[in-house]
Amino acid sequence: MKREHQEAAGGGDRRGGEGNWYVAAEQEKGKALMGTDDGVDELLAALGYKVRSSDMADVAQKLEQLEMAMGSSAAANDDALLAHLAFDTVHYNPSDLSNWVDNILSELNAPPPLPQPPPPPPPDDPLSLQFDLPPAVTEQYTIGTVDLPDGSPCKPADVDELQPEASTASSGWLISQSGHQPEVAMSLRDRKRLKVCSSPPSSTITADAATAAAAQQVVIVDSQEAGIRLVHALMACAEAVQKENLKAAGAIVKQISVLAASQGGAMRKVAGYFAEALARRIYRPQPPRGMGCSSTVESAALDDMLHHHFYESCPYLKFAHFTANQAILEAFAGFRRVHVVDFGMRQGLQWPALLQALALRQGGPPSFRLTGIGPPQPDNSDALQEVGWKLAQLAKTIRVDFRYRGFVAASLADLDPYMLLGPEADGGGVEDDEPEVVAVNSILELHRLLARPGALEKVLGTIRAVRPVIVTVVEQEANHNGRAFLDRFTEALHYYSTMFDSLEGGASPPAAVEVGGHDQAMAEIYLGRQIYNVVACEGAERTERHETLPQWRARMSRAGFDSVPIGSNAFKQASMLLALFSGGEGYRVEENDGCLTLGWHTRPLIATSAWRAAGDPLSTSASCRTASS
Amino acid sequence: MMMLLLPHREEEEEGGAAGRRRFPINDNADLLAEVLGRLDGRSLAVAGCVCRLWSAVGRREAVWEAVCHRHVAVGRAGAAGGTRSVVAALGGYRRLYRLCIGPALDRLAGVRRQGPAVSSAARHVSLSLALSLFSIDCYERLGGVGGRQQQPPASLLFLCKPVDVS
């Protein structure tokens, strides 16, 4: 007994130095946990470890068993796993060693139903849930399919070590493990660090800490474990769907909703939307119309409203408008008659700023014509005309000569060039003096055309026929149009997680909640509809076919367009705009070979590019004029 | 009564009262406007609470125009006269400051407090950006054709602070 006591104490001493910061971080919680000190070994208690002397023998014996179990199982399967265990474990403040050891033993002997892959690498910010899905998950997913009996909750993975500063995160984890501290086991190996999974959102942590500290209960690490399982379950379900194994997929989907409920914040919402989309895909292979699966007439008005809220709540659309306007403004320099064709008119929020900029430009405002294109409206209300009327009012107050025309088109492919150029009778004889230059503007519209083969080529041909001086294209920066369902799913999961993170991060101040709070919820619904479309729909109904900037570049070049670099003015204005958004620290404007992208931390989410028809004398001379002025 | 104290010059005295000359600023509204135009927005709003004269002078567009120009980076020395008419049409400089420039400056000050991560280009509010936001807000306030019930314009909410003191 004494020898074991000494061993344990010696082991404790060896890591006295490392244990100290845990003591400091844990002091108040440790006191709550420690309860009475009777029978607690004093030496270890001085280090902050609570071990009852009476339990020592028992604990020591169990630890030996544990070591054998861990050693054998790990070595049998994966050397890397063993190496992680050997070198990469942190120890925590134990309060009830026997129970914890029991727990570990039972888990080792009875593997959990799902194989758990190591979790993906964590975000830099412990509160956000970004993760690098495409490379990490696929690779770790393979490891997961090797059936590991070792079901320890502290699955080693490539995760950052817990810093002392992240003490809330770490201590929350510790508290959540209050009944099960692995400390003494680590004494059997030198310098072990348990690589922890990505930290759960702070709300879960504080909840865990509160409940654990209050009730000395074991609020298990399940919140973290659930996060990992959640991601894994989503991927497993997607793979099952891809393999047409709908029964398995259906079973997993149910698990997903349970797991999602245990998460908080952005992850829960994202998982919820993906789970719902998967469920629809599984149980109804031909989903009925609605839920944004196809842009029906009924949903057009709803779409506009959600789009408006998305505009308010985050800067992506504002960024798109401002950068596109800047490019158009520069392209229009020197011309007295200008014409803008907008492929997605909606509420026309892009154009007041352009009107104002044209009113203030040197040389005075030009004569401005706007052609707005929109989908058919359900109740025969002429939304396009109303928008045009409002813009006309604004133009009148700032004294810009303004003409407007609205076109209703179910799809952009229905347009013909002569519609856009307008009747020659317009404007009378003024036509001959001043050439009218055309700009075409497409914000998040072109990707829908990829749903029908040939539609995009037709539209690009129409654009070329109009001979625009500039074409501004803004698209989501993601590849949601891959051939394999699993690839699309993975990409979409990553993309929308980042989007939702940015919504959480840049949330409006709590006092502005009446409209601001709704904005965020509506924006999430807006994104949710896109998620639904990407995951649950196929064929012509799957209209959210986002592609990356390089892919769009290739398409535009093939169609005969040359890239026009977006100038530094636009970059500066975009940076200034983002600085004004709360949470603006997370947004990044980057320049990508003449195009501008806006992203959240390291991930670009939306890209603006500008084009002109290659070899067109009018547009070439115009751009030369712009370049020289 | 507000006074400006001028340095006294003995040689200019022609007899009369010895000591300093007093110049009541309230007697000269233009001078008052000049002075007030050098304040920042919040101080100017506060100054408007002093008395009726100050309130009236403090509401002059010229005063607010000076305040706005003092606080924004003007890109090009463009058509100043043109700017004036456009801003007047959109609602005036006082409104521009209240809705766009003021909140933007407050937001940037907050950002600066938080950390130096903001790039230098982004530390200033440019006039063009402020005007763009202003025009969008003005547009949103325009009524529809049939005078339909409009939602309160929300495009500037991302700048808004909870309490609007002006």
Short mmCIF file of C-alpha atoms in Angstrom, two decimals, chain A residues 85-512:
data_model
loop_
_atom_site.label_atom_id
_atom_site.label_comp_id
_atom_site.label_asym_id
_atom_site.label_seq_id
_atom_site.Cartn_x
_atom_site.Cartn_y
_atom_site.Cartn_z
CA LEU A 85 -1.25 8.45 -26.77
CA ALA A 86 2.34 8.16 -25.85
CA PHE A 87 3.35 11.70 -26.52
CA ASP A 88 0.34 13.83 -26.75
CA THR A 89 -1.82 13.74 -23.69
CA VAL A 90 -2.45 16.49 -21.19
CA HIS A 91 -3.41 15.60 -17.72
CA TYR A 92 -6.22 17.14 -15.82
CA ASN A 93 -7.20 17.72 -12.32
CA PRO A 94 -8.65 14.48 -11.09
CA SER A 95 -11.14 14.38 -8.36
CA ASP A 96 -12.56 10.96 -8.57
CA LEU A 97 -10.03 8.65 -10.00
CA SER A 98 -11.72 5.35 -9.42
CA ASN A 99 -14.83 6.24 -11.22
CA TRP A 100 -12.98 7.66 -14.13
CA VAL A 101 -10.78 4.66 -14.49
CA ASP A 102 -13.82 2.43 -14.36
CA ASN A 103 -15.38 4.44 -17.06
CA ILE A 104 -12.38 4.20 -19.30
CA LEU A 105 -12.10 0.50 -18.75
CA SER A 106 -15.69 -0.09 -19.63
CA GLU A 107 -15.37 1.94 -22.75
CA LEU A 108 -12.33 0.10 -23.82
CA ASN A 109 -14.01 -3.21 -23.38
CA ALA A 110 -17.26 -2.31 -25.03
CA PRO A 111 -16.66 -0.28 -28.14
CA PRO A 112 -19.33 2.24 -29.07
CA PRO A 113 -21.65 1.45 -31.97
CA LEU A 114 -20.22 3.97 -34.40
CA PRO A 115 -16.56 3.98 -35.24
CA GLN A 116 -15.27 7.38 -34.35
CA PRO A 117 -12.72 8.98 -36.52
CA PRO A 118 -10.37 11.50 -35.05
CA PRO A 119 -11.97 14.87 -35.15
CA PRO A 120 -10.96 17.43 -37.71
CA PRO A 121 -8.44 20.15 -36.89
CA PRO A 122 -9.82 22.86 -34.71
CA PRO A 123 -10.43 26.46 -35.54
CA ASP A 124 -8.10 29.15 -34.37
CA ASP A 125 -10.88 30.67 -32.40
CA PRO A 126 -12.14 28.19 -29.88
CA LEU A 127 -15.57 29.63 -30.11
CA SER A 128 -16.03 29.27 -33.81
CA LEU A 129 -16.68 26.02 -35.48
CA GLN A 130 -14.73 26.30 -38.61
CA PHE A 131 -13.05 23.21 -39.65
CA ASP A 132 -11.09 22.24 -42.64
CA LEU A 133 -13.32 19.60 -43.97
CA PRO A 134 -12.25 18.48 -47.39
CA PRO A 135 -8.76 17.21 -46.77
CA ALA A 136 -9.02 16.34 -43.11
CA VAL A 137 -12.29 14.56 -42.97
CA THR A 138 -11.77 12.32 -45.92
CA GLU A 139 -8.44 11.23 -44.63
CA GLN A 140 -9.59 10.72 -41.12
CA TYR A 141 -12.69 9.08 -42.29
CA THR A 142 -10.58 6.26 -43.62
CA ILE A 143 -9.02 5.79 -40.25
CA GLY A 144 -12.45 5.74 -38.76
CA THR A 145 -13.56 2.88 -40.87
CA VAL A 146 -10.82 0.73 -39.44
CA ASP A 147 -12.72 -0.76 -36.61
CA LEU A 148 -11.05 0.45 -33.50
CA PRO A 149 -12.08 -1.13 -30.25
CA ASP A 150 -10.50 1.71 -28.44
CA GLY A 151 -13.38 3.95 -27.78
CA SER A 152 -11.75 6.36 -25.41
CA PRO A 153 -13.52 9.67 -25.37
CA CYS A 154 -10.22 11.42 -25.61
CA LYS A 155 -9.61 10.46 -29.15
CA PRO A 156 -6.25 11.71 -30.26
CA ALA A 157 -6.31 13.87 -33.29
CA ASP A 158 -4.44 16.67 -34.89
CA VAL A 159 -5.58 19.37 -32.60
CA ASP A 160 -3.83 22.23 -30.97
CA GLU A 161 -2.80 21.73 -27.45
CA LEU A 162 -4.81 23.56 -24.90
CA GLN A 163 -3.21 26.78 -23.94
CA PRO A 164 -3.40 28.02 -20.41
CA GLU A 165 -5.04 31.17 -21.70
CA ALA A 166 -7.84 29.19 -23.12
CA SER A 167 -8.61 28.29 -19.61
CA THR A 168 -12.32 28.71 -20.02
CA ALA A 169 -12.31 26.15 -22.72
CA SER A 170 -9.96 23.85 -20.97
CA SER A 171 -11.44 24.21 -17.57
CA GLY A 172 -14.85 23.66 -19.00
CA TRP A 173 -13.60 20.48 -20.42
CA LEU A 174 -12.05 19.63 -17.14
CA ILE A 175 -15.18 20.30 -15.24
CA SER A 176 -17.12 18.29 -17.62
CA GLN A 177 -14.80 15.51 -16.82
CA SER A 178 -15.08 16.14 -13.14
CA GLY A 179 -15.81 12.59 -12.32
CA HIS A 180 -13.24 11.18 -14.59
CA GLN A 181 -9.83 12.60 -14.39
CA PRO A 182 -7.16 10.66 -16.15
CA GLU A 183 -4.34 12.22 -14.31
CA VAL A 184 -2.66 9.41 -12.57
CA ALA A 185 -2.71 7.20 -15.59
CA MET A 186 -0.48 9.67 -17.28
CA SER A 187 1.98 9.33 -14.53
CA LEU A 188 2.86 6.02 -16.02
CA ARG A 189 4.11 7.72 -19.13
CA ASP A 190 6.29 10.74 -19.35
CA ARG A 191 4.94 13.95 -20.70
CA LYS A 192 1.77 12.87 -22.20
CA ARG A 193 -0.65 15.20 -23.78
CA LEU A 194 -4.08 14.22 -24.65
CA LYS A 195 -4.97 15.98 -27.82
CA VAL A 196 -8.38 17.27 -27.30
CA CYS A 197 -11.11 17.60 -29.77
CA SER A 198 -12.24 20.94 -31.05
CA SER A 199 -13.70 22.90 -28.22
CA PRO A 200 -17.41 23.05 -28.01
CA PRO A 201 -19.10 26.40 -28.25
CA SER A 202 -18.82 28.55 -25.23
CA SER A 203 -22.45 28.24 -24.32
CA THR A 204 -22.06 24.54 -23.87
CA ILE A 205 -18.93 25.06 -21.88
CA THR A 206 -20.44 27.45 -19.43
CA ALA A 207 -23.45 25.25 -19.08
CA ASP A 208 -21.24 22.31 -18.38
CA ALA A 209 -19.12 24.22 -15.94
CA ALA A 210 -22.11 25.53 -14.12
CA THR A 211 -23.87 22.25 -13.79
CA ALA A 212 -20.74 20.35 -12.94
CA ALA A 213 -19.49 22.82 -10.41
CA ALA A 214 -22.87 23.03 -8.83
CA ALA A 215 -23.85 19.42 -8.71
CA GLN A 216 -20.56 17.63 -8.98
CA GLN A 217 -22.18 15.67 -11.68
CA VAL A 218 -20.56 14.23 -14.66
CA VAL A 219 -21.61 16.28 -17.59
CA ILE A 220 -19.71 14.18 -19.92
CA VAL A 221 -17.46 15.35 -22.61
CA ASP A 222 -20.37 14.39 -24.79
CA SER A 223 -20.76 17.92 -25.98
CA GLN A 224 -17.42 17.71 -27.67
CA GLU A 225 -17.84 14.13 -28.56
CA ALA A 226 -21.24 14.94 -29.95
CA GLY A 227 -19.72 17.60 -32.16
CA ILE A 228 -17.32 15.12 -33.64
CA ARG A 229 -19.97 12.48 -33.97
CA LEU A 230 -22.22 15.01 -35.57
CA VAL A 231 -19.80 15.82 -38.32
CA HIS A 232 -18.99 12.19 -38.78
CA ALA A 233 -22.63 11.28 -38.88
CA LEU A 234 -23.32 13.92 -41.51
CA MET A 235 -20.54 12.59 -43.67
CA ALA A 236 -21.59 9.01 -43.14
CA CYS A 237 -25.12 9.81 -44.07
CA ALA A 238 -24.03 11.61 -47.20
CA GLU A 239 -21.89 8.70 -48.20
CA ALA A 240 -24.73 6.30 -47.61
CA VAL A 241 -26.96 8.44 -49.78
CA GLN A 242 -24.38 8.49 -52.49
CA LYS A 243 -24.25 4.72 -52.40
CA GLU A 244 -28.03 4.61 -52.49
CA ASN A 245 -28.06 2.87 -49.14
CA LEU A 246 -31.15 4.70 -48.01
CA LYS A 247 -31.92 2.53 -45.02
CA ALA A 248 -28.60 3.19 -43.36
CA ALA A 249 -28.84 6.82 -44.30
CA GLY A 250 -32.25 7.08 -42.71
CA ALA A 251 -30.95 5.59 -39.48
CA ILE A 252 -28.06 7.99 -39.35
CA VAL A 253 -30.24 11.00 -40.04
CA LYS A 254 -32.18 10.35 -36.88
CA GLN A 255 -28.96 10.31 -34.92
CA ILE A 256 -27.96 13.57 -36.49
CA SER A 257 -30.93 15.42 -35.08
CA VAL A 258 -30.23 14.10 -31.63
CA LEU A 259 -26.59 15.08 -31.84
CA ALA A 260 -27.38 18.44 -33.30
CA ALA A 261 -29.57 19.30 -30.35
CA SER A 262 -26.61 19.03 -28.04
CA GLN A 263 -24.62 21.60 -29.93
CA GLY A 264 -25.02 25.30 -29.74
CA GLY A 265 -24.91 28.27 -32.00
CA ALA A 266 -23.92 28.06 -35.58
CA MET A 267 -23.14 24.37 -35.62
CA ARG A 268 -26.58 23.39 -34.46
CA LYS A 269 -28.30 25.48 -37.08
CA VAL A 270 -26.09 24.28 -39.89
CA ALA A 271 -26.46 20.67 -38.85
CA GLY A 272 -30.20 21.16 -38.60
CA TYR A 273 -30.49 22.44 -42.13
CA PHE A 274 -28.28 19.75 -43.55
CA ALA A 275 -30.10 17.05 -41.65
CA GLU A 276 -33.43 18.25 -42.91
CA ALA A 277 -32.18 18.38 -46.46
CA LEU A 278 -30.75 14.90 -46.18
CA ALA A 279 -33.97 13.61 -44.73
CA ARG A 280 -35.94 15.03 -47.62
CA ARG A 281 -33.54 13.51 -50.05
CA ILE A 282 -33.81 10.13 -48.42
CA TYR A 283 -37.50 9.88 -47.88
CA ARG A 284 -38.74 11.69 -50.91
CA PRO A 285 -36.54 11.17 -53.93
CA GLN A 286 -38.68 13.49 -55.96
CA PRO A 287 -39.33 16.23 -53.49
CA PRO A 288 -42.46 18.22 -54.08
CA ARG A 289 -42.17 21.75 -55.27
CA GLY A 290 -41.55 24.24 -52.61
CA MET A 291 -38.92 24.92 -49.97
CA GLY A 292 -36.92 26.68 -52.56
CA CYS A 293 -36.28 23.55 -54.48
CA SER A 294 -37.47 25.20 -57.61
CA SER A 295 -38.02 28.87 -57.84
CA THR A 296 -41.75 28.73 -58.07
CA VAL A 297 -43.88 31.75 -58.42
CA GLU A 298 -45.10 31.49 -54.84
CA SER A 299 -41.63 31.53 -53.45
CA ALA A 300 -40.41 34.47 -55.51
CA ALA A 301 -41.84 37.06 -53.14
CA LEU A 302 -40.55 35.14 -50.15
CA ASP A 303 -37.17 34.94 -51.83
CA ASP A 304 -37.06 38.68 -52.22
CA MET A 305 -37.93 39.26 -48.61
CA LEU A 306 -35.32 36.82 -47.37
CA HIS A 307 -32.80 38.30 -49.75
CA HIS A 308 -33.48 41.71 -48.29
CA HIS A 309 -32.86 40.47 -44.78
CA PHE A 310 -29.70 38.75 -45.90
CA TYR A 311 -28.64 42.09 -47.34
CA GLU A 312 -29.17 43.80 -44.00
CA SER A 313 -27.58 41.29 -41.73
CA CYS A 314 -24.23 40.65 -43.32
CA PRO A 315 -21.93 42.48 -45.66
CA TYR A 316 -21.69 40.05 -48.56
CA LEU A 317 -24.33 41.64 -50.72
CA LYS A 318 -23.26 45.14 -49.80
CA PHE A 319 -19.74 44.21 -50.77
CA ALA A 320 -21.04 42.86 -54.05
CA HIS A 321 -22.99 46.02 -54.79
CA PHE A 322 -20.24 48.41 -53.86
CA THR A 323 -17.52 46.66 -55.82
CA ALA A 324 -19.71 46.15 -58.87
CA ASN A 325 -20.82 49.79 -58.75
CA GLN A 326 -17.24 50.95 -58.59
CA ALA A 327 -16.30 48.87 -61.61
CA ILE A 328 -19.33 50.15 -63.53
CA LEU A 329 -18.61 53.73 -62.52
CA GLU A 330 -15.08 53.51 -63.77
CA ALA A 331 -16.18 51.90 -67.01
CA PHE A 332 -18.73 54.66 -67.59
CA ALA A 333 -16.21 57.44 -67.24
CA GLY A 334 -16.56 59.96 -70.03
CA PHE A 335 -19.78 58.66 -71.51
CA ARG A 336 -22.89 60.79 -71.61
CA ARG A 337 -25.45 58.07 -72.11
CA VAL A 338 -25.26 54.97 -70.05
CA HIS A 339 -27.41 51.90 -69.76
CA VAL A 340 -27.31 49.27 -67.05
CA VAL A 341 -28.93 45.89 -67.38
CA ASP A 342 -29.54 44.21 -64.05
CA PHE A 343 -30.18 40.50 -64.19
CA GLY A 344 -31.63 40.32 -60.70
CA MET A 345 -33.49 43.50 -59.93
CA ARG A 346 -35.22 42.51 -56.67
CA GLN A 347 -35.44 45.65 -54.52
CA GLY A 348 -32.95 47.62 -56.54
CA LEU A 349 -30.73 48.32 -53.56
CA GLN A 350 -27.63 48.47 -55.66
CA TRP A 351 -28.64 51.44 -57.75
CA PRO A 352 -29.16 54.39 -55.40
CA ALA A 353 -25.45 54.40 -54.65
CA LEU A 354 -24.57 54.31 -58.35
CA LEU A 355 -27.03 57.10 -59.09
CA GLN A 356 -25.50 59.20 -56.36
CA ALA A 357 -21.99 58.51 -57.60
CA LEU A 358 -22.97 59.39 -61.16
CA ALA A 359 -24.62 62.58 -59.93
CA LEU A 360 -21.41 63.62 -58.28
CA ARG A 361 -18.95 62.61 -60.92
CA GLN A 362 -16.81 65.10 -62.66
CA GLY A 363 -18.46 66.51 -65.68
CA GLY A 364 -21.90 66.00 -64.31
CA PRO A 365 -24.26 63.08 -64.39
CA PRO A 366 -24.93 61.17 -67.58
CA SER A 367 -28.26 60.18 -68.94
CA PHE A 368 -28.98 56.94 -67.13
CA ARG A 369 -31.12 54.08 -68.31
CA LEU A 370 -31.81 51.01 -66.25
CA THR A 371 -33.28 47.73 -67.43
CA GLY A 372 -34.32 45.49 -64.60
CA ILE A 373 -35.05 41.80 -65.00
CA GLY A 374 -36.99 39.83 -62.47
CA PRO A 375 -38.97 36.63 -62.02
CA PRO A 376 -42.75 36.53 -62.38
CA GLN A 377 -44.58 37.61 -59.25
CA PRO A 378 -47.43 35.63 -57.72
CA ASP A 379 -50.10 38.22 -57.14
CA ASN A 380 -49.67 40.10 -60.37
CA SER A 381 -48.21 42.97 -58.41
CA ASP A 382 -45.67 44.65 -60.56
CA ALA A 383 -42.77 44.68 -58.18
CA LEU A 384 -40.38 45.62 -60.92
CA GLN A 385 -42.35 48.70 -61.80
CA GLU A 386 -42.57 49.79 -58.19
CA VAL A 387 -38.84 49.51 -57.79
CA GLY A 388 -38.36 51.48 -60.95
CA TRP A 389 -40.69 54.15 -59.72
CA LYS A 390 -38.80 54.53 -56.46
CA LEU A 391 -35.52 54.78 -58.27
CA ALA A 392 -36.99 57.36 -60.57
CA GLN A 393 -38.05 59.41 -57.58
CA LEU A 394 -34.59 59.25 -56.14
CA ALA A 395 -33.01 60.13 -59.45
CA LYS A 396 -35.32 63.08 -59.75
CA THR A 397 -34.29 64.48 -56.39
CA ILE A 398 -30.64 64.28 -57.25
CA ARG A 399 -31.22 65.47 -60.77
CA VAL A 400 -30.07 62.54 -62.80
CA ASP A 401 -31.87 61.91 -66.03
CA PHE A 402 -33.32 58.46 -65.49
CA ARG A 403 -35.28 56.00 -67.55
CA TYR A 404 -36.35 52.59 -66.48
CA ARG A 405 -37.66 49.44 -67.97
CA GLY A 406 -38.62 46.21 -66.29
CA PHE A 407 -38.65 42.79 -67.81
CA VAL A 408 -40.32 39.77 -66.33
CA ALA A 409 -38.56 36.57 -67.26
CA ALA A 410 -38.79 33.19 -65.63
CA SER A 411 -35.25 32.45 -66.69
CA LEU A 412 -32.47 34.60 -68.02
CA ALA A 413 -32.17 32.28 -70.98
CA ASP A 414 -35.51 33.60 -72.21
CA LEU A 415 -34.00 36.98 -72.95
CA ASP A 416 -33.05 38.10 -76.40
CA PRO A 417 -30.62 40.86 -77.26
CA TYR A 418 -33.17 43.08 -78.87
CA MET A 419 -35.12 43.24 -75.63
CA LEU A 420 -32.11 44.56 -73.81
CA LEU A 421 -31.08 47.06 -76.38
CA GLY A 422 -34.48 48.63 -76.32
CA PRO A 423 -36.60 50.09 -79.03
CA GLU A 424 -34.81 52.55 -81.25
CA ALA A 425 -37.64 54.97 -80.93
CA ASP A 426 -36.53 55.69 -77.40
CA GLY A 427 -34.83 59.05 -77.15
CA GLY A 428 -35.44 60.11 -80.69
CA GLY A 429 -32.65 61.66 -82.65
CA VAL A 430 -30.28 61.95 -79.75
CA GLU A 431 -29.24 58.45 -80.49
CA ASP A 432 -26.81 59.36 -83.21
CA ASP A 433 -24.79 61.89 -81.25
CA GLU A 434 -24.06 59.97 -78.17
CA PRO A 435 -23.31 56.31 -78.14
CA GLU A 436 -25.06 54.50 -75.38
CA VAL A 437 -22.75 52.25 -73.44
CA VAL A 438 -24.12 49.23 -71.72
CA ALA A 439 -23.11 47.55 -68.51
CA VAL A 440 -24.47 44.17 -67.53
CA ASN A 441 -24.70 43.34 -63.86
CA SER A 442 -25.31 39.88 -62.45
CA ILE A 443 -25.32 39.35 -58.71
CA LEU A 444 -25.66 35.66 -57.80
CA GLU A 445 -27.69 34.93 -60.90
CA LEU A 446 -25.50 33.14 -63.38
CA HIS A 447 -25.07 29.95 -61.41
CA ARG A 448 -28.75 29.16 -61.75
CA LEU A 449 -28.32 28.78 -65.46
CA LEU A 450 -26.05 25.82 -65.03
CA ALA A 451 -29.06 23.72 -64.14
CA ARG A 452 -30.08 23.54 -67.77
CA PRO A 453 -27.47 22.64 -70.32
CA GLY A 454 -26.84 25.34 -72.84
CA ALA A 455 -28.62 28.07 -70.91
CA LEU A 456 -25.47 29.76 -69.71
CA GLU A 457 -23.96 29.77 -73.19
CA LYS A 458 -27.11 31.34 -74.57
CA VAL A 459 -27.12 34.06 -71.95
CA LEU A 460 -23.46 34.81 -72.42
CA GLY A 461 -24.11 35.04 -76.12
CA THR A 462 -26.92 37.47 -75.47
CA ILE A 463 -24.63 39.54 -73.33
CA ARG A 464 -22.03 39.63 -76.04
CA ALA A 465 -24.61 40.68 -78.55
CA VAL A 466 -25.44 43.71 -76.46
CA ARG A 467 -21.77 44.73 -76.65
CA PRO A 468 -21.36 45.83 -73.06
CA VAL A 469 -18.48 47.96 -71.95
CA ILE A 470 -18.36 46.01 -68.72
CA VAL A 471 -19.99 42.93 -67.29
CA THR A 472 -19.91 42.59 -63.52
CA VAL A 473 -20.36 39.11 -62.15
CA VAL A 474 -20.66 38.27 -58.48
CA GLU A 475 -20.88 34.65 -57.47
CA GLN A 476 -20.48 32.48 -54.42
CA GLU A 477 -16.97 31.22 -54.07
CA ALA A 478 -17.56 27.50 -53.67
CA ASN A 479 -17.85 24.42 -55.76
CA HIS A 480 -21.32 23.07 -55.19
CA ASN A 481 -21.64 21.68 -58.63
CA GLY A 482 -19.43 18.66 -58.47
CA ARG A 483 -20.59 15.50 -60.06
CA ALA A 484 -20.40 13.34 -56.95
CA PHE A 485 -22.95 14.00 -54.24
CA LEU A 486 -20.48 13.47 -51.43
CA ASP A 487 -18.10 16.09 -52.81
CA ARG A 488 -20.89 18.60 -53.10
CA PHE A 489 -22.05 17.79 -49.63
CA THR A 490 -18.63 18.19 -48.10
CA GLU A 491 -18.02 21.49 -49.85
CA ALA A 492 -21.42 22.77 -48.89
CA LEU A 493 -20.94 21.78 -45.27
CA HIS A 494 -17.72 23.69 -45.09
CA TYR A 495 -19.06 26.70 -46.95
CA TYR A 496 -22.27 27.11 -45.02
CA SER A 497 -20.62 26.48 -41.67
CA THR A 498 -18.33 29.38 -42.43
CA MET A 499 -21.26 31.52 -43.52
CA PHE A 500 -23.21 30.79 -40.38
CA ASP A 501 -20.14 31.47 -38.30
CA SER A 502 -19.82 34.84 -39.89
CA LEU A 503 -23.45 35.58 -39.18
CA GLU A 504 -22.90 34.77 -35.55
CA GLY A 505 -19.66 36.68 -35.41
CA GLY A 506 -20.97 39.80 -37.03
CA ALA A 507 -24.27 39.84 -35.26
CA SER A 508 -25.87 43.20 -34.70
CA PRO A 509 -25.68 44.72 -31.23
CA PRO A 510 -28.29 43.30 -28.93
CA ALA A 511 -30.13 46.57 -28.51
CA ALA A 512 -30.90 46.83 -32.17
#
